[in-house]
């Protein structure tokens, strides 16, 4: 093979490689997250302040903490480096993608009571009191009635006023009650 043919072949190979590399740069953007959860979200009670951001790289920031995102068939799962996870679902199944529920797990310690969820539970500044007669008091301010569905592992809170009825997934492990309380958020 002539020297000029070898140089031409090498040049063609280098040029082909450069073209392929520039094409790959464009395709990375095509693989970015463009799903329905993308964007900025605020708590329903404070619509001015952004509390959740889900970016097109599959990362999220919720209440100042960083997470990676994984979309499932019916939800978005956020997970941080410590292994904590948060579930996000759309509030309505009717196609409205401007309201979500963010299920943030909160671990409460038993302060009183010995059976099931009945008793007093605290976690930092939050608290729940569940009575044998089926009433509850949340954070010392919000009263109502409750029902426990042990088969589905949910507690249904029926507030006297202020809030809609709320279904909370829960787990009970000895003197620890983990509630995945749903927080309403709206798209900004």
One Martini backbone bead per residue (centre of mass of N, CA, C, O) as a GRO file, in nm:
protein
  188
    1UNK     BB    1   0.098   0.035   0.021
    2UNK     BB    2   0.073   0.350   0.001
    3UNK     BB    3   0.140   0.622   0.184
    4UNK     BB    4  -0.109   0.795   0.097
    5UNK     BB    5  -0.323   0.577   0.163
    6UNK     BB    6  -0.264   0.558   0.464
    7UNK     BB    7  -0.321   0.854   0.532
    8UNK     BB    8  -0.611   0.854   0.424
    9UNK     BB    9  -0.717   0.630   0.613
   10UNK     BB   10  -0.651   0.772   0.877
   11UNK     BB   11  -0.811   1.030   0.821
   12UNK     BB   12  -1.086   0.888   0.788
   13UNK     BB   13  -1.092   0.764   1.070
   14UNK     BB   14  -1.075   1.027   1.229
   15UNK     BB   15  -1.323   1.164   1.105
   16UNK     BB   16  -1.526   0.945   1.186
   17UNK     BB   17  -1.478   0.970   1.490
   18UNK     BB   18  -1.564   1.269   1.515
   19UNK     BB   19  -1.849   1.231   1.412
   20UNK     BB   20  -1.938   1.026   1.627
   21UNK     BB   21  -1.880   1.201   1.876
   22UNK     BB   22  -2.074   1.433   1.803
   23UNK     BB   23  -2.325   1.251   1.799
   24UNK     BB   24  -2.314   1.157   2.098
   25UNK     BB   25  -2.358   1.430   2.232
   26UNK     BB   26  -2.655   1.452   2.130
   27UNK     BB   27  -2.767   1.177   2.255
   28UNK     BB   28  -2.754   1.244   2.557
   29UNK     BB   29  -2.996   1.438   2.554
   30UNK     BB   30  -3.203   1.222   2.454
   31UNK     BB   31  -3.162   1.053   2.745
   32UNK     BB   32  -3.305   1.241   2.905
   33UNK     BB   33  -3.520   1.355   3.133
   34UNK     BB   34  -3.892   1.404   3.034
   35UNK     BB   35  -4.091   1.365   3.239
   36UNK     BB   36  -4.369   1.458   3.442
   37UNK     BB   37  -4.177   1.547   3.704
   38UNK     BB   38  -4.049   1.770   3.581
   39UNK     BB   39  -3.928   2.027   3.792
   40UNK     BB   40  -4.110   2.251   3.993
   41UNK     BB   41  -4.200   2.245   4.349
   42UNK     BB   42  -4.471   2.306   4.587
   43UNK     BB   43  -4.622   2.352   4.856
   44UNK     BB   44  -4.952   2.411   4.910
   45UNK     BB   45  -4.888   2.606   5.173
   46UNK     BB   46  -4.615   2.716   4.979
   47UNK     BB   47  -4.610   2.837   4.658
   48UNK     BB   48  -4.340   3.023   4.651
   49UNK     BB   49  -4.168   2.775   4.746
   50UNK     BB   50  -3.918   2.575   4.657
   51UNK     BB   51  -3.889   2.209   4.737
   52UNK     BB   52  -3.880   2.077   4.438
   53UNK     BB   53  -3.633   1.927   4.213
   54UNK     BB   54  -3.645   1.798   3.875
   55UNK     BB   55  -3.418   1.688   3.654
   56UNK     BB   56  -3.277   1.585   3.333
   57UNK     BB   57  -3.061   1.381   3.507
   58UNK     BB   58  -3.209   1.232   3.757
   59UNK     BB   59  -3.238   1.462   3.971
   60UNK     BB   60  -3.283   1.575   4.319
   61UNK     BB   61  -3.444   1.831   4.537
   62UNK     BB   62  -3.541   1.798   4.886
   63UNK     BB   63  -3.527   2.007   5.130
   64UNK     BB   64  -3.198   2.022   5.049
   65UNK     BB   65  -3.187   1.730   4.939
   66UNK     BB   66  -3.024   1.474   4.772
   67UNK     BB   67  -3.127   1.289   4.470
   68UNK     BB   68  -3.231   1.009   4.304
   69UNK     BB   69  -3.406   0.889   4.012
   70UNK     BB   70  -3.701   0.668   3.974
   71UNK     BB   71  -3.912   0.541   3.738
   72UNK     BB   72  -4.223   0.410   3.741
   73UNK     BB   73  -4.530   0.324   3.646
   74UNK     BB   74  -4.668   0.511   3.918
   75UNK     BB   75  -4.379   0.655   3.990
   76UNK     BB   76  -4.144   0.828   4.202
   77UNK     BB   77  -3.810   0.761   4.314
   78UNK     BB   78  -3.629   0.871   4.589
   79UNK     BB   79  -3.266   0.866   4.658
   80UNK     BB   80  -3.021   0.860   4.891
   81UNK     BB   81  -2.713   0.786   5.028
   82UNK     BB   82  -2.860   0.657   5.295
   83UNK     BB   83  -3.140   0.512   5.162
   84UNK     BB   84  -3.353   0.706   5.144
   85UNK     BB   85  -3.706   0.719   5.061
   86UNK     BB   86  -3.926   0.868   4.808
   87UNK     BB   87  -4.263   0.905   4.714
   88UNK     BB   88  -4.421   0.979   4.392
   89UNK     BB   89  -4.749   1.105   4.305
   90UNK     BB   90  -5.026   1.159   4.150
   91UNK     BB   91  -5.320   1.282   4.269
   92UNK     BB   92  -5.435   1.228   3.984
   93UNK     BB   93  -5.585   0.997   3.737
   94UNK     BB   94  -5.699   1.241   3.523
   95UNK     BB   95  -5.417   1.389   3.399
   96UNK     BB   96  -5.314   1.562   3.629
   97UNK     BB   97  -4.972   1.723   3.635
   98UNK     BB   98  -4.989   1.959   3.897
   99UNK     BB   99  -5.021   1.725   4.121
  100UNK     BB  100  -4.868   1.597   4.421
  101UNK     BB  101  -4.745   1.323   4.618
  102UNK     BB  102  -4.531   1.318   4.910
  103UNK     BB  103  -4.369   1.037   5.060
  104UNK     BB  104  -4.252   1.093   5.382
  105UNK     BB  105  -4.059   0.949   5.605
  106UNK     BB  106  -4.151   0.902   5.958
  107UNK     BB  107  -4.005   0.858   6.281
  108UNK     BB  108  -4.159   0.725   6.564
  109UNK     BB  109  -4.176   0.738   6.915
  110UNK     BB  110  -4.264   0.588   7.195
  111UNK     BB  111  -4.426   0.723   7.496
  112UNK     BB  112  -4.701   0.555   7.490
  113UNK     BB  113  -4.800   0.253   7.520
  114UNK     BB  114  -4.835  -0.117   7.395
  115UNK     BB  115  -5.055  -0.125   7.149
  116UNK     BB  116  -4.982  -0.065   6.867
  117UNK     BB  117  -5.082   0.271   6.797
  118UNK     BB  118  -5.155   0.310   7.076
  119UNK     BB  119  -5.073   0.637   7.171
  120UNK     BB  120  -4.766   0.806   7.197
  121UNK     BB  121  -4.593   1.009   6.943
  122UNK     BB  122  -4.250   1.105   6.844
  123UNK     BB  123  -4.090   1.369   6.621
  124UNK     BB  124  -3.959   1.604   6.737
  125UNK     BB  125  -4.217   1.836   6.657
  126UNK     BB  126  -4.386   1.578   6.628
  127UNK     BB  127  -4.725   1.428   6.672
  128UNK     BB  128  -4.910   1.142   6.812
  129UNK     BB  129  -5.250   1.047   6.912
  130UNK     BB  130  -5.390   0.729   7.002
  131UNK     BB  131  -5.698   0.589   7.068
  132UNK     BB  132  -5.926   0.343   7.157
  133UNK     BB  133  -6.181   0.528   7.037
  134UNK     BB  134  -6.062   0.654   6.746
  135UNK     BB  135  -5.875   0.891   6.816
  136UNK     BB  136  -5.690   1.195   6.728
  137UNK     BB  137  -5.366   1.382   6.763
  138UNK     BB  138  -5.199   1.632   6.583
  139UNK     BB  139  -4.957   1.830   6.708
  140UNK     BB  140  -5.184   1.936   6.928
  141UNK     BB  141  -5.423   2.048   6.693
  142UNK     BB  142  -5.531   1.786   6.515
  143UNK     BB  143  -5.832   1.643   6.501
  144UNK     BB  144  -5.982   1.299   6.506
  145UNK     BB  145  -6.026   1.012   6.312
  146UNK     BB  146  -5.953   0.652   6.299
  147UNK     BB  147  -5.816   0.391   6.079
  148UNK     BB  148  -5.710   0.047   6.051
  149UNK     BB  149  -5.526  -0.124   5.785
  150UNK     BB  150  -5.342  -0.404   5.815
  151UNK     BB  151  -5.334  -0.535   5.532
  152UNK     BB  152  -5.237  -0.240   5.391
  153UNK     BB  153  -5.081  -0.051   5.583
  154UNK     BB  154  -5.306   0.171   5.694
  155UNK     BB  155  -5.400   0.505   5.780
  156UNK     BB  156  -5.703   0.676   5.854
  157UNK     BB  157  -5.764   1.021   5.841
  158UNK     BB  158  -6.030   1.209   6.011
  159UNK     BB  159  -6.085   1.521   6.005
  160UNK     BB  160  -6.266   1.771   6.148
  161UNK     BB  161  -6.071   1.981   6.007
  162UNK     BB  162  -5.876   2.152   5.745
  163UNK     BB  163  -5.859   1.849   5.623
  164UNK     BB  164  -5.829   1.592   5.445
  165UNK     BB  165  -5.845   1.290   5.407
  166UNK     BB  166  -5.590   1.046   5.517
  167UNK     BB  167  -5.354   0.824   5.370
  168UNK     BB  168  -5.122   0.614   5.563
  169UNK     BB  169  -4.848   0.461   5.543
  170UNK     BB  170  -4.727   0.181   5.754
  171UNK     BB  171  -4.498   0.096   6.024
  172UNK     BB  172  -4.440  -0.154   6.287
  173UNK     BB  173  -4.156  -0.150   6.534
  174UNK     BB  174  -4.244  -0.167   6.817
  175UNK     BB  175  -4.132   0.164   6.919
  176UNK     BB  176  -4.184   0.209   6.595
  177UNK     BB  177  -4.326   0.462   6.376
  178UNK     BB  178  -4.385   0.459   6.025
  179UNK     BB  179  -4.465   0.743   5.826
  180UNK     BB  180  -4.607   0.810   5.493
  181UNK     BB  181  -4.661   1.115   5.447
  182UNK     BB  182  -4.871   1.315   5.253
  183UNK     BB  183  -4.762   1.574   5.036
  184UNK     BB  184  -4.867   1.856   4.892
  185UNK     BB  185  -4.809   1.946   4.545
  186UNK     BB  186  -4.710   2.205   4.313
  187UNK     BB  187  -4.662   2.347   4.023
  188UNK     BB  188  -4.434   2.615   3.905
   0.00000   0.00000   0.00000
